[in-house]
Protein backbone atom coordinates (compact mmCIF):
# COMPACT_ATOMS: atom_id res chain seq x y z
CA UNK A 1 0.00 0.00 0.00
CA UNK A 2 1.33 3.43 -0.98
CA UNK A 3 1.57 6.18 1.62
CA UNK A 4 1.12 9.56 -0.05
CA UNK A 5 1.56 13.09 1.22
CA UNK A 6 0.90 16.32 -0.65
CA UNK A 7 3.03 19.15 0.72
CA UNK A 8 1.38 22.51 0.23
CA UNK A 9 1.80 25.93 1.80
CA UNK A 10 -0.09 28.91 3.10
CA UNK A 11 1.81 30.98 0.54
CA UNK A 12 4.68 30.77 -1.91
CA UNK A 13 8.12 30.93 -0.35
CA UNK A 14 7.21 29.31 2.97
CA UNK A 15 9.76 26.53 2.49
CA UNK A 16 7.76 23.65 0.99
CA UNK A 17 10.72 22.43 -1.05
CA UNK A 18 13.12 22.53 1.88
CA UNK A 19 10.64 20.75 4.16
CA UNK A 20 9.89 18.12 1.51
CA UNK A 21 13.61 17.51 0.93
CA UNK A 22 14.25 17.23 4.66
CA UNK A 23 11.46 14.71 5.19
CA UNK A 24 12.67 12.70 2.20
CA UNK A 25 16.28 12.71 3.40
CA UNK A 26 15.19 11.45 6.81
CA UNK A 27 13.44 8.49 5.15
CA UNK A 28 16.75 7.24 3.74
CA UNK A 29 15.63 6.32 0.24
CA UNK A 30 12.30 4.56 0.76
CA UNK A 31 10.32 7.19 -1.13
CA UNK A 32 9.60 8.80 -4.48
CA UNK A 33 9.34 12.54 -5.18
CA UNK A 34 6.97 14.31 -7.55
CA UNK A 35 6.65 17.99 -8.39
CA UNK A 36 3.75 18.25 -10.88
CA UNK A 37 4.67 21.78 -11.96
CA UNK A 38 7.24 24.47 -11.24
CA UNK A 39 7.43 28.01 -12.57
CA UNK A 40 9.95 30.83 -12.64
CA UNK A 41 12.87 28.64 -13.62
CA UNK A 42 14.32 26.21 -16.15
CA UNK A 43 15.06 22.52 -15.74
CA UNK A 44 18.59 22.08 -14.43
CA UNK A 45 18.83 25.56 -12.94
CA UNK A 46 20.22 25.59 -9.40
CA UNK A 47 17.24 27.67 -8.24
CA UNK A 48 14.68 25.16 -9.55
CA UNK A 49 12.60 23.32 -6.97
CA UNK A 50 13.32 20.08 -8.84
CA UNK A 51 17.08 20.66 -8.45
CA UNK A 52 16.76 21.46 -4.75
CA UNK A 53 14.49 18.47 -4.20
CA UNK A 54 17.00 16.15 -5.84
CA UNK A 55 20.11 17.36 -4.06
CA UNK A 56 18.40 18.34 -0.84
CA UNK A 57 16.93 14.86 -0.43
CA UNK A 58 19.74 12.78 -1.92
CA UNK A 59 17.32 10.86 -4.14
CA UNK A 60 18.53 8.73 -7.04
CA UNK A 61 15.69 10.07 -9.18
CA UNK A 62 16.71 12.17 -12.15
CA UNK A 63 15.59 15.77 -12.00
CA UNK A 64 13.46 15.33 -15.13
CA UNK A 65 11.72 12.40 -13.43
CA UNK A 66 10.90 14.49 -10.37
CA UNK A 67 9.12 17.33 -12.18
CA UNK A 68 6.50 17.05 -14.91
CA UNK A 69 6.16 20.63 -16.16
CA UNK A 70 8.63 23.53 -15.96
CA UNK A 71 7.69 27.05 -17.07
CA UNK A 72 10.05 30.07 -17.12
CA UNK A 73 7.93 32.93 -15.79
CA UNK A 74 7.49 33.30 -11.99
CA UNK A 75 3.70 33.22 -12.09
CA UNK A 76 0.81 30.95 -11.19
CA UNK A 77 0.91 27.93 -13.54
CA UNK A 78 -2.08 29.06 -15.60
CA UNK A 79 -0.54 32.45 -16.41
CA UNK A 80 2.99 31.04 -16.75
CA UNK A 81 1.68 28.62 -19.37
CA UNK A 82 -0.16 31.44 -21.15
CA UNK A 83 3.03 33.51 -21.26
CA UNK A 84 4.90 30.53 -22.73
CA UNK A 85 2.15 29.91 -25.31
CA UNK A 86 1.59 26.48 -23.82
CA UNK A 87 -1.35 24.67 -22.32
CA UNK A 88 -1.37 22.44 -19.26
CA UNK A 89 -3.00 19.08 -19.83
CA UNK A 90 -4.78 18.65 -16.51
CA UNK A 91 -6.01 15.13 -17.22
CA UNK A 92 -2.48 14.06 -18.11
CA UNK A 93 -1.30 15.26 -14.70
CA UNK A 94 -4.08 13.29 -13.00
CA UNK A 95 -3.13 10.14 -14.92
CA UNK A 96 0.54 10.64 -14.10
CA UNK A 97 -0.31 11.07 -10.44
CA UNK A 98 -2.32 7.86 -10.47
CA UNK A 99 0.59 6.02 -12.08
CA UNK A 100 3.08 7.34 -9.55
CA UNK A 101 0.76 6.35 -6.70
CA UNK A 102 0.87 2.75 -7.91
CA UNK A 103 4.64 2.65 -8.34
CA UNK A 104 5.87 4.12 -5.04
CA UNK A 105 5.78 2.86 -1.46
CA UNK A 106 5.97 6.43 -0.15
CA UNK A 107 5.15 9.28 -2.51
CA UNK A 108 5.91 12.87 -1.53
CA UNK A 109 4.18 15.36 -3.81
CA UNK A 110 5.12 19.04 -3.63
CA UNK A 111 2.57 21.55 -4.85
CA UNK A 112 3.03 25.01 -6.35
CA UNK A 113 2.24 27.81 -3.93
CA UNK A 114 -0.97 27.15 -2.01
CA UNK A 115 -4.17 25.23 -2.63
CA UNK A 116 -5.99 28.08 -4.37
CA UNK A 117 -3.29 28.69 -6.98
CA UNK A 118 -4.73 28.57 -10.54
CA UNK A 119 -3.38 25.55 -12.40
CA UNK A 120 -5.41 26.06 -15.59
CA UNK A 121 -8.32 28.28 -16.60
CA UNK A 122 -10.74 25.91 -14.85
CA UNK A 123 -8.65 24.00 -12.31
CA UNK A 124 -6.84 25.02 -9.12
CA UNK A 125 -4.09 23.13 -7.31
CA UNK A 126 -6.75 21.96 -4.86
CA UNK A 127 -8.60 20.17 -7.68
CA UNK A 128 -5.54 18.06 -8.48
CA UNK A 129 -5.17 17.21 -4.81
CA UNK A 130 -8.82 16.17 -4.54
CA UNK A 131 -8.84 14.20 -7.80
CA UNK A 132 -5.80 12.21 -6.68
CA UNK A 133 -7.18 11.69 -3.16
CA UNK A 134 -4.11 13.07 -1.41
CA UNK A 135 -3.65 13.87 2.27
CA UNK A 136 -1.97 17.21 2.77
CA UNK A 137 0.82 18.53 4.94
CA UNK A 138 0.51 22.29 5.35
CA UNK A 139 3.70 24.34 5.63
CA UNK A 140 3.28 27.80 7.15
CA UNK A 141 5.38 30.72 8.28
CA UNK A 142 6.10 31.19 12.00
CA UNK A 143 5.80 34.97 11.83
CA UNK A 144 3.09 37.56 12.44
CA UNK A 145 0.05 36.89 10.26
CA UNK A 146 0.56 33.16 10.05
CA UNK A 147 -2.48 32.32 12.19
CA UNK A 148 -4.83 34.03 9.74
CA UNK A 149 -3.17 32.50 6.67
CA UNK A 150 -3.05 29.04 8.22
CA UNK A 151 -6.66 29.04 9.44
CA UNK A 152 -7.85 30.20 6.01
CA UNK A 153 -5.89 27.38 4.35
CA UNK A 154 -7.29 24.83 6.80
CA UNK A 155 -10.83 26.04 6.17
CA UNK A 156 -10.33 25.92 2.40
CA UNK A 157 -8.93 22.39 2.54
CA UNK A 158 -11.81 21.19 4.71
CA UNK A 159 -14.35 22.76 2.33
CA UNK A 160 -12.95 20.52 -0.38
CA UNK A 161 -13.02 17.41 1.79
CA UNK A 162 -9.26 17.12 2.13
CA UNK A 163 -7.63 15.34 5.04
CA UNK A 164 -4.90 17.42 6.69
CA UNK A 165 -2.18 15.24 8.17
CA UNK A 166 -0.58 18.09 10.06
CA UNK A 167 1.02 21.52 9.99
CA UNK A 168 4.66 22.57 10.10
CA UNK A 169 5.76 26.08 11.02
CA UNK A 170 8.97 26.62 9.10
CA UNK A 171 11.65 29.27 9.44
CA UNK A 172 11.67 30.53 13.02
CA UNK A 173 14.63 32.68 14.05
CA UNK A 174 14.51 31.96 17.78
CA UNK A 175 13.01 29.01 19.63
CA UNK A 176 12.83 31.27 22.69
CA UNK A 177 10.36 33.63 21.02
CA UNK A 178 7.07 33.15 22.94
CA UNK A 179 5.10 34.04 19.80
CA UNK A 180 6.11 30.70 18.27
CA UNK A 181 4.35 28.65 20.95
CA UNK A 182 1.45 31.09 20.98
CA UNK A 183 0.95 30.70 17.23
CA UNK A 184 0.97 26.92 17.62
CA UNK A 185 -1.61 27.18 20.40
CA UNK A 186 -3.95 29.41 18.38
CA UNK A 187 -3.67 27.36 15.18
CA UNK A 188 -4.42 24.10 16.99
CA UNK A 189 -7.21 25.67 19.04
CA UNK A 190 -9.10 27.23 16.14
CA UNK A 191 -8.00 24.96 13.31
CA UNK A 192 -8.34 21.62 15.05
CA UNK A 193 -5.24 20.33 13.26
CA UNK A 194 -2.01 19.38 15.05
CA UNK A 195 1.17 21.34 14.48
CA UNK A 196 3.49 18.35 14.13
CA UNK A 197 6.71 20.34 14.02
CA UNK A 198 8.45 23.71 14.10
CA UNK A 199 11.62 24.20 12.07
CA UNK A 200 14.31 26.89 12.21
CA UNK A 201 15.49 29.15 9.44
CA UNK A 202 18.22 27.02 7.85
CA UNK A 203 19.43 28.61 4.59
CA UNK A 204 20.99 26.48 1.90
CA UNK A 205 24.04 27.81 0.07
CA UNK A 206 25.32 24.43 -1.15
CA UNK A 207 26.67 24.28 -4.68
CA UNK A 208 29.05 21.31 -4.81
CA UNK A 209 28.11 17.69 -4.20
CA UNK A 210 30.14 17.66 -0.98
CA UNK A 211 28.38 20.78 0.29
CA UNK A 212 25.00 19.25 -0.50
CA UNK A 213 25.90 16.10 1.44
CA UNK A 214 26.88 18.13 4.51
CA UNK A 215 23.81 20.36 4.30
CA UNK A 216 21.53 17.36 3.82
CA UNK A 217 22.94 15.53 6.83
CA UNK A 218 22.46 18.55 9.08
CA UNK A 219 18.99 19.42 7.79
CA UNK A 220 17.65 15.87 7.89
CA UNK A 221 18.75 15.56 11.53
CA UNK A 222 16.95 18.79 12.38
CA UNK A 223 13.80 17.66 10.57
CA UNK A 224 13.75 14.15 12.02
CA UNK A 225 14.21 15.49 15.56
CA UNK A 226 11.72 18.36 15.19
CA UNK A 227 8.90 16.84 13.13
CA UNK A 228 6.69 13.91 14.11
CA UNK A 229 7.27 12.09 10.82
CA UNK A 230 5.73 8.74 11.90
CA UNK A 231 2.49 10.61 12.57
CA UNK A 232 2.21 11.80 8.97
CA UNK A 233 3.90 8.84 7.28
CA UNK A 234 2.94 5.76 9.29
CA UNK A 235 4.60 2.49 8.37
PDB file of C-alpha atoms in Angstrom:
ATOM      1  CA  UNK A   1       0.000   0.000   0.000  1.00  0.00           C
ATOM      2  CA  UNK A   2       1.329   3.428  -0.984  1.00  0.00           C
ATOM      3  CA  UNK A   3       1.566   6.176   1.616  1.00  0.00           C
ATOM      4  CA  UNK A   4       1.124   9.556  -0.054  1.00  0.00           C
ATOM      5  CA  UNK A   5       1.561  13.086   1.221  1.00  0.00           C
ATOM      6  CA  UNK A   6       0.897  16.323  -0.653  1.00  0.00           C
ATOM      7  CA  UNK A   7       3.030  19.145   0.719  1.00  0.00           C
ATOM      8  CA  UNK A   8       1.375  22.515   0.232  1.00  0.00           C
ATOM      9  CA  UNK A   9       1.797  25.928   1.805  1.00  0.00           C
ATOM     10  CA  UNK A  10      -0.087  28.910   3.102  1.00  0.00           C
ATOM     11  CA  UNK A  11       1.807  30.981   0.536  1.00  0.00           C
ATOM     12  CA  UNK A  12       4.675  30.775  -1.907  1.00  0.00           C
ATOM     13  CA  UNK A  13       8.125  30.927  -0.351  1.00  0.00           C
ATOM     14  CA  UNK A  14       7.212  29.307   2.970  1.00  0.00           C
ATOM     15  CA  UNK A  15       9.761  26.527   2.488  1.00  0.00           C
ATOM     16  CA  UNK A  16       7.762  23.649   0.990  1.00  0.00           C
ATOM     17  CA  UNK A  17      10.725  22.435  -1.051  1.00  0.00           C
ATOM     18  CA  UNK A  18      13.118  22.526   1.881  1.00  0.00           C
ATOM     19  CA  UNK A  19      10.640  20.754   4.159  1.00  0.00           C
ATOM     20  CA  UNK A  20       9.894  18.121   1.506  1.00  0.00           C
ATOM     21  CA  UNK A  21      13.608  17.508   0.928  1.00  0.00           C
ATOM     22  CA  UNK A  22      14.247  17.232   4.659  1.00  0.00           C
ATOM     23  CA  UNK A  23      11.461  14.712   5.193  1.00  0.00           C
ATOM     24  CA  UNK A  24      12.667  12.703   2.200  1.00  0.00           C
ATOM     25  CA  UNK A  25      16.280  12.705   3.403  1.00  0.00           C
ATOM     26  CA  UNK A  26      15.193  11.448   6.813  1.00  0.00           C
ATOM     27  CA  UNK A  27      13.437   8.487   5.150  1.00  0.00           C
ATOM     28  CA  UNK A  28      16.749   7.245   3.740  1.00  0.00           C
ATOM     29  CA  UNK A  29      15.634   6.325   0.236  1.00  0.00           C
ATOM     30  CA  UNK A  30      12.304   4.564   0.760  1.00  0.00           C
ATOM     31  CA  UNK A  31      10.322   7.192  -1.127  1.00  0.00           C
ATOM     32  CA  UNK A  32       9.598   8.799  -4.483  1.00  0.00           C
ATOM     33  CA  UNK A  33       9.341  12.542  -5.178  1.00  0.00           C
ATOM     34  CA  UNK A  34       6.971  14.309  -7.550  1.00  0.00           C
ATOM     35  CA  UNK A  35       6.655  17.987  -8.387  1.00  0.00           C
ATOM     36  CA  UNK A  36       3.754  18.253 -10.877  1.00  0.00           C
ATOM     37  CA  UNK A  37       4.669  21.781 -11.962  1.00  0.00           C
ATOM     38  CA  UNK A  38       7.239  24.469 -11.239  1.00  0.00           C
ATOM     39  CA  UNK A  39       7.431  28.008 -12.573  1.00  0.00           C
ATOM     40  CA  UNK A  40       9.947  30.829 -12.636  1.00  0.00           C
ATOM     41  CA  UNK A  41      12.871  28.643 -13.624  1.00  0.00           C
ATOM     42  CA  UNK A  42      14.315  26.211 -16.153  1.00  0.00           C
ATOM     43  CA  UNK A  43      15.057  22.516 -15.738  1.00  0.00           C
ATOM     44  CA  UNK A  44      18.594  22.079 -14.433  1.00  0.00           C
ATOM     45  CA  UNK A  45      18.829  25.555 -12.938  1.00  0.00           C
ATOM     46  CA  UNK A  46      20.219  25.591  -9.402  1.00  0.00           C
ATOM     47  CA  UNK A  47      17.238  27.671  -8.244  1.00  0.00           C
ATOM     48  CA  UNK A  48      14.682  25.163  -9.554  1.00  0.00           C
ATOM     49  CA  UNK A  49      12.604  23.315  -6.975  1.00  0.00           C
ATOM     50  CA  UNK A  50      13.318  20.081  -8.841  1.00  0.00           C
ATOM     51  CA  UNK A  51      17.076  20.662  -8.454  1.00  0.00           C
ATOM     52  CA  UNK A  52      16.764  21.461  -4.751  1.00  0.00           C
ATOM     53  CA  UNK A  53      14.488  18.470  -4.200  1.00  0.00           C
ATOM     54  CA  UNK A  54      17.002  16.155  -5.844  1.00  0.00           C
ATOM     55  CA  UNK A  55      20.113  17.357  -4.055  1.00  0.00           C
ATOM     56  CA  UNK A  56      18.395  18.339  -0.842  1.00  0.00           C
ATOM     57  CA  UNK A  57      16.934  14.858  -0.429  1.00  0.00           C
ATOM     58  CA  UNK A  58      19.740  12.779  -1.923  1.00  0.00           C
ATOM     59  CA  UNK A  59      17.322  10.860  -4.139  1.00  0.00           C
ATOM     60  CA  UNK A  60      18.526   8.726  -7.036  1.00  0.00           C
ATOM     61  CA  UNK A  61      15.689  10.069  -9.183  1.00  0.00           C
ATOM     62  CA  UNK A  62      16.714  12.167 -12.151  1.00  0.00           C
ATOM     63  CA  UNK A  63      15.590  15.771 -12.004  1.00  0.00           C
ATOM     64  CA  UNK A  64      13.463  15.328 -15.129  1.00  0.00           C
ATOM     65  CA  UNK A  65      11.720  12.402 -13.430  1.00  0.00           C
ATOM     66  CA  UNK A  66      10.897  14.494 -10.368  1.00  0.00           C
ATOM     67  CA  UNK A  67       9.118  17.328 -12.184  1.00  0.00           C
ATOM     68  CA  UNK A  68       6.495  17.051 -14.911  1.00  0.00           C
ATOM     69  CA  UNK A  69       6.162  20.633 -16.164  1.00  0.00           C
ATOM     70  CA  UNK A  70       8.625  23.533 -15.961  1.00  0.00           C
ATOM     71  CA  UNK A  71       7.693  27.050 -17.069  1.00  0.00           C
ATOM     72  CA  UNK A  72      10.048  30.066 -17.124  1.00  0.00           C
ATOM     73  CA  UNK A  73       7.931  32.928 -15.795  1.00  0.00           C
ATOM     74  CA  UNK A  74       7.487  33.302 -11.992  1.00  0.00           C
ATOM     75  CA  UNK A  75       3.702  33.224 -12.089  1.00  0.00           C
ATOM     76  CA  UNK A  76       0.813  30.954 -11.191  1.00  0.00           C
ATOM     77  CA  UNK A  77       0.906  27.933 -13.539  1.00  0.00           C
ATOM     78  CA  UNK A  78      -2.084  29.058 -15.603  1.00  0.00           C
ATOM     79  CA  UNK A  79      -0.540  32.450 -16.412  1.00  0.00           C
ATOM     80  CA  UNK A  80       2.988  31.040 -16.752  1.00  0.00           C
ATOM     81  CA  UNK A  81       1.681  28.617 -19.374  1.00  0.00           C
ATOM     82  CA  UNK A  82      -0.164  31.440 -21.154  1.00  0.00           C
ATOM     83  CA  UNK A  83       3.034  33.507 -21.263  1.00  0.00           C
ATOM     84  CA  UNK A  84       4.901  30.533 -22.727  1.00  0.00           C
ATOM     85  CA  UNK A  85       2.146  29.910 -25.311  1.00  0.00           C
ATOM     86  CA  UNK A  86       1.593  26.478 -23.818  1.00  0.00           C
ATOM     87  CA  UNK A  87      -1.354  24.666 -22.318  1.00  0.00           C
ATOM     88  CA  UNK A  88      -1.365  22.443 -19.257  1.00  0.00           C
ATOM     89  CA  UNK A  89      -3.001  19.076 -19.829  1.00  0.00           C
ATOM     90  CA  UNK A  90      -4.782  18.647 -16.508  1.00  0.00           C
ATOM     91  CA  UNK A  91      -6.013  15.129 -17.220  1.00  0.00           C
ATOM     92  CA  UNK A  92      -2.483  14.055 -18.114  1.00  0.00           C
ATOM     93  CA  UNK A  93      -1.304  15.257 -14.699  1.00  0.00           C
ATOM     94  CA  UNK A  94      -4.077  13.285 -12.997  1.00  0.00           C
ATOM     95  CA  UNK A  95      -3.125  10.144 -14.925  1.00  0.00           C
ATOM     96  CA  UNK A  96       0.538  10.642 -14.101  1.00  0.00           C
ATOM     97  CA  UNK A  97      -0.305  11.069 -10.439  1.00  0.00           C
ATOM     98  CA  UNK A  98      -2.323   7.859 -10.472  1.00  0.00           C
ATOM     99  CA  UNK A  99       0.590   6.019 -12.082  1.00  0.00           C
ATOM    100  CA  UNK A 100       3.080   7.336  -9.552  1.00  0.00           C
ATOM    101  CA  UNK A 101       0.760   6.346  -6.697  1.00  0.00           C
ATOM    102  CA  UNK A 102       0.868   2.747  -7.912  1.00  0.00           C
ATOM    103  CA  UNK A 103       4.639   2.648  -8.342  1.00  0.00           C
ATOM    104  CA  UNK A 104       5.868   4.118  -5.043  1.00  0.00           C
ATOM    105  CA  UNK A 105       5.775   2.858  -1.460  1.00  0.00           C
ATOM    106  CA  UNK A 106       5.972   6.427  -0.150  1.00  0.00           C
ATOM    107  CA  UNK A 107       5.148   9.279  -2.513  1.00  0.00           C
ATOM    108  CA  UNK A 108       5.909  12.867  -1.531  1.00  0.00           C
ATOM    109  CA  UNK A 109       4.185  15.365  -3.809  1.00  0.00           C
ATOM    110  CA  UNK A 110       5.116  19.039  -3.627  1.00  0.00           C
ATOM    111  CA  UNK A 111       2.569  21.547  -4.849  1.00  0.00           C
ATOM    112  CA  UNK A 112       3.033  25.006  -6.354  1.00  0.00           C
ATOM    113  CA  UNK A 113       2.243  27.806  -3.925  1.00  0.00           C
ATOM    114  CA  UNK A 114      -0.972  27.154  -2.008  1.00  0.00           C
ATOM    115  CA  UNK A 115      -4.168  25.225  -2.631  1.00  0.00           C
ATOM    116  CA  UNK A 116      -5.994  28.078  -4.366  1.00  0.00           C
ATOM    117  CA  UNK A 117      -3.290  28.694  -6.985  1.00  0.00           C
ATOM    118  CA  UNK A 118      -4.732  28.571 -10.541  1.00  0.00           C
ATOM    119  CA  UNK A 119      -3.385  25.551 -12.403  1.00  0.00           C
ATOM    120  CA  UNK A 120      -5.412  26.062 -15.594  1.00  0.00           C
ATOM    121  CA  UNK A 121      -8.325  28.284 -16.600  1.00  0.00           C
ATOM    122  CA  UNK A 122     -10.744  25.912 -14.854  1.00  0.00           C
ATOM    123  CA  UNK A 123      -8.645  24.004 -12.305  1.00  0.00           C
ATOM    124  CA  UNK A 124      -6.845  25.020  -9.124  1.00  0.00           C
ATOM    125  CA  UNK A 125      -4.094  23.131  -7.314  1.00  0.00           C
ATOM    126  CA  UNK A 126      -6.748  21.958  -4.857  1.00  0.00           C
ATOM    127  CA  UNK A 127      -8.597  20.169  -7.681  1.00  0.00           C
ATOM    128  CA  UNK A 128      -5.544  18.060  -8.484  1.00  0.00           C
ATOM    129  CA  UNK A 129      -5.168  17.213  -4.806  1.00  0.00           C
ATOM    130  CA  UNK A 130      -8.818  16.167  -4.541  1.00  0.00           C
ATOM    131  CA  UNK A 131      -8.841  14.201  -7.803  1.00  0.00           C
ATOM    132  CA  UNK A 132      -5.804  12.211  -6.677  1.00  0.00           C
ATOM    133  CA  UNK A 133      -7.178  11.687  -3.164  1.00  0.00           C
ATOM    134  CA  UNK A 134      -4.110  13.069  -1.414  1.00  0.00           C
ATOM    135  CA  UNK A 135      -3.654  13.869   2.270  1.00  0.00           C
ATOM    136  CA  UNK A 136      -1.971  17.211   2.767  1.00  0.00           C
ATOM    137  CA  UNK A 137       0.820  18.532   4.937  1.00  0.00           C
ATOM    138  CA  UNK A 138       0.510  22.288   5.353  1.00  0.00           C
ATOM    139  CA  UNK A 139       3.705  24.338   5.629  1.00  0.00           C
ATOM    140  CA  UNK A 140       3.280  27.798   7.151  1.00  0.00           C
ATOM    141  CA  UNK A 141       5.381  30.725   8.277  1.00  0.00           C
ATOM    142  CA  UNK A 142       6.095  31.187  12.001  1.00  0.00           C
ATOM    143  CA  UNK A 143       5.799  34.970  11.826  1.00  0.00           C
ATOM    144  CA  UNK A 144       3.088  37.564  12.439  1.00  0.00           C
ATOM    145  CA  UNK A 145       0.048  36.891  10.262  1.00  0.00           C
ATOM    146  CA  UNK A 146       0.555  33.156  10.050  1.00  0.00           C
ATOM    147  CA  UNK A 147      -2.480  32.318  12.193  1.00  0.00           C
ATOM    148  CA  UNK A 148      -4.828  34.032   9.744  1.00  0.00           C
ATOM    149  CA  UNK A 149      -3.166  32.497   6.669  1.00  0.00           C
ATOM    150  CA  UNK A 150      -3.053  29.036   8.219  1.00  0.00           C
ATOM    151  CA  UNK A 151      -6.660  29.036   9.438  1.00  0.00           C
ATOM    152  CA  UNK A 152      -7.855  30.195   6.009  1.00  0.00           C
ATOM    153  CA  UNK A 153      -5.885  27.380   4.348  1.00  0.00           C
ATOM    154  CA  UNK A 154      -7.287  24.828   6.804  1.00  0.00           C
ATOM    155  CA  UNK A 155     -10.830  26.040   6.166  1.00  0.00           C
ATOM    156  CA  UNK A 156     -10.335  25.923   2.399  1.00  0.00           C
ATOM    157  CA  UNK A 157      -8.930  22.395   2.543  1.00  0.00           C
ATOM    158  CA  UNK A 158     -11.811  21.192   4.712  1.00  0.00           C
ATOM    159  CA  UNK A 159     -14.350  22.756   2.334  1.00  0.00           C
ATOM    160  CA  UNK A 160     -12.945  20.522  -0.383  1.00  0.00           C
ATOM    161  CA  UNK A 161     -13.024  17.414   1.789  1.00  0.00           C
ATOM    162  CA  UNK A 162      -9.263  17.121   2.127  1.00  0.00           C
ATOM    163  CA  UNK A 163      -7.632  15.342   5.038  1.00  0.00           C
ATOM    164  CA  UNK A 164      -4.904  17.419   6.686  1.00  0.00           C
ATOM    165  CA  UNK A 165      -2.184  15.235   8.165  1.00  0.00           C
ATOM    166  CA  UNK A 166      -0.577  18.093  10.059  1.00  0.00           C
ATOM    167  CA  UNK A 167       1.015  21.522   9.987  1.00  0.00           C
ATOM    168  CA  UNK A 168       4.662  22.566  10.098  1.00  0.00           C
ATOM    169  CA  UNK A 169       5.755  26.079  11.021  1.00  0.00           C
ATOM    170  CA  UNK A 170       8.973  26.616   9.100  1.00  0.00           C
ATOM    171  CA  UNK A 171      11.647  29.275   9.436  1.00  0.00           C
ATOM    172  CA  UNK A 172      11.667  30.531  13.024  1.00  0.00           C
ATOM    173  CA  UNK A 173      14.634  32.680  14.051  1.00  0.00           C
ATOM    174  CA  UNK A 174      14.513  31.961  17.783  1.00  0.00           C
ATOM    175  CA  UNK A 175      13.011  29.015  19.632  1.00  0.00           C
ATOM    176  CA  UNK A 176      12.828  31.266  22.692  1.00  0.00           C
ATOM    177  CA  UNK A 177      10.362  33.634  21.018  1.00  0.00           C
ATOM    178  CA  UNK A 178       7.073  33.147  22.936  1.00  0.00           C
ATOM    179  CA  UNK A 179       5.103  34.045  19.799  1.00  0.00           C
ATOM    180  CA  UNK A 180       6.112  30.704  18.268  1.00  0.00           C
ATOM    181  CA  UNK A 181       4.349  28.647  20.948  1.00  0.00           C
ATOM    182  CA  UNK A 182       1.450  31.094  20.981  1.00  0.00           C
ATOM    183  CA  UNK A 183       0.955  30.703  17.231  1.00  0.00           C
ATOM    184  CA  UNK A 184       0.975  26.924  17.617  1.00  0.00           C
ATOM    185  CA  UNK A 185      -1.606  27.182  20.399  1.00  0.00           C
ATOM    186  CA  UNK A 186      -3.952  29.412  18.380  1.00  0.00           C
ATOM    187  CA  UNK A 187      -3.670  27.359  15.185  1.00  0.00           C
ATOM    188  CA  UNK A 188      -4.421  24.104  16.995  1.00  0.00           C
ATOM    189  CA  UNK A 189      -7.214  25.675  19.040  1.00  0.00           C
ATOM    190  CA  UNK A 190      -9.104  27.229  16.140  1.00  0.00           C
ATOM    191  CA  UNK A 191      -7.998  24.956  13.311  1.00  0.00           C
ATOM    192  CA  UNK A 192      -8.345  21.622  15.053  1.00  0.00           C
ATOM    193  CA  UNK A 193      -5.242  20.335  13.261  1.00  0.00           C
ATOM    194  CA  UNK A 194      -2.010  19.377  15.055  1.00  0.00           C
ATOM    195  CA  UNK A 195       1.175  21.339  14.482  1.00  0.00           C
ATOM    196  CA  UNK A 196       3.489  18.353  14.128  1.00  0.00           C
ATOM    197  CA  UNK A 197       6.712  20.340  14.024  1.00  0.00           C
ATOM    198  CA  UNK A 198       8.452  23.706  14.102  1.00  0.00           C
ATOM    199  CA  UNK A 199      11.621  24.199  12.074  1.00  0.00           C
ATOM    200  CA  UNK A 200      14.315  26.887  12.215  1.00  0.00           C
ATOM    201  CA  UNK A 201      15.491  29.155   9.438  1.00  0.00           C
ATOM    202  CA  UNK A 202      18.222  27.020   7.845  1.00  0.00           C
ATOM    203  CA  UNK A 203      19.428  28.610   4.594  1.00  0.00           C
ATOM    204  CA  UNK A 204      20.986  26.478   1.904  1.00  0.00           C
ATOM    205  CA  UNK A 205      24.037  27.806   0.075  1.00  0.00           C
ATOM    206  CA  UNK A 206      25.316  24.426  -1.147  1.00  0.00           C
ATOM    207  CA  UNK A 207      26.670  24.280  -4.681  1.00  0.00           C
ATOM    208  CA  UNK A 208      29.050  21.311  -4.811  1.00  0.00           C
ATOM    209  CA  UNK A 209      28.108  17.688  -4.198  1.00  0.00           C
ATOM    210  CA  UNK A 210      30.143  17.664  -0.979  1.00  0.00           C
ATOM    211  CA  UNK A 211      28.379  20.779   0.291  1.00  0.00           C
ATOM    212  CA  UNK A 212      24.995  19.249  -0.503  1.00  0.00           C
ATOM    213  CA  UNK A 213      25.902  16.100   1.444  1.00  0.00           C
ATOM    214  CA  UNK A 214      26.882  18.130   4.513  1.00  0.00           C
ATOM    215  CA  UNK A 215      23.811  20.362   4.297  1.00  0.00           C
ATOM    216  CA  UNK A 216      21.527  17.359   3.815  1.00  0.00           C
ATOM    217  CA  UNK A 217      22.942  15.531   6.828  1.00  0.00           C
ATOM    218  CA  UNK A 218      22.461  18.552   9.079  1.00  0.00           C
ATOM    219  CA  UNK A 219      18.994  19.425   7.791  1.00  0.00           C
ATOM    220  CA  UNK A 220      17.651  15.865   7.894  1.00  0.00           C
ATOM    221  CA  UNK A 221      18.753  15.563  11.535  1.00  0.00           C
ATOM    222  CA  UNK A 222      16.946  18.792  12.377  1.00  0.00           C
ATOM    223  CA  UNK A 223      13.801  17.663  10.565  1.00  0.00           C
ATOM    224  CA  UNK A 224      13.748  14.154  12.017  1.00  0.00           C
ATOM    225  CA  UNK A 225      14.206  15.488  15.556  1.00  0.00           C
ATOM    226  CA  UNK A 226      11.720  18.359  15.194  1.00  0.00           C
ATOM    227  CA  UNK A 227       8.902  16.840  13.126  1.00  0.00           C
ATOM    228  CA  UNK A 228       6.688  13.914  14.108  1.00  0.00           C
ATOM    229  CA  UNK A 229       7.273  12.091  10.820  1.00  0.00           C
ATOM    230  CA  UNK A 230       5.727   8.742  11.902  1.00  0.00           C
ATOM    231  CA  UNK A 231       2.487  10.610  12.570  1.00  0.00           C
ATOM    232  CA  UNK A 232       2.206  11.798   8.967  1.00  0.00           C
ATOM    233  CA  UNK A 233       3.903   8.843   7.283  1.00  0.00           C
ATOM    234  CA  UNK A 234       2.941   5.761   9.288  1.00  0.00           C
ATOM    235  CA  UNK A 235       4.603   2.495   8.368  1.00  0.00           C
TER     236      UNK A 235
END
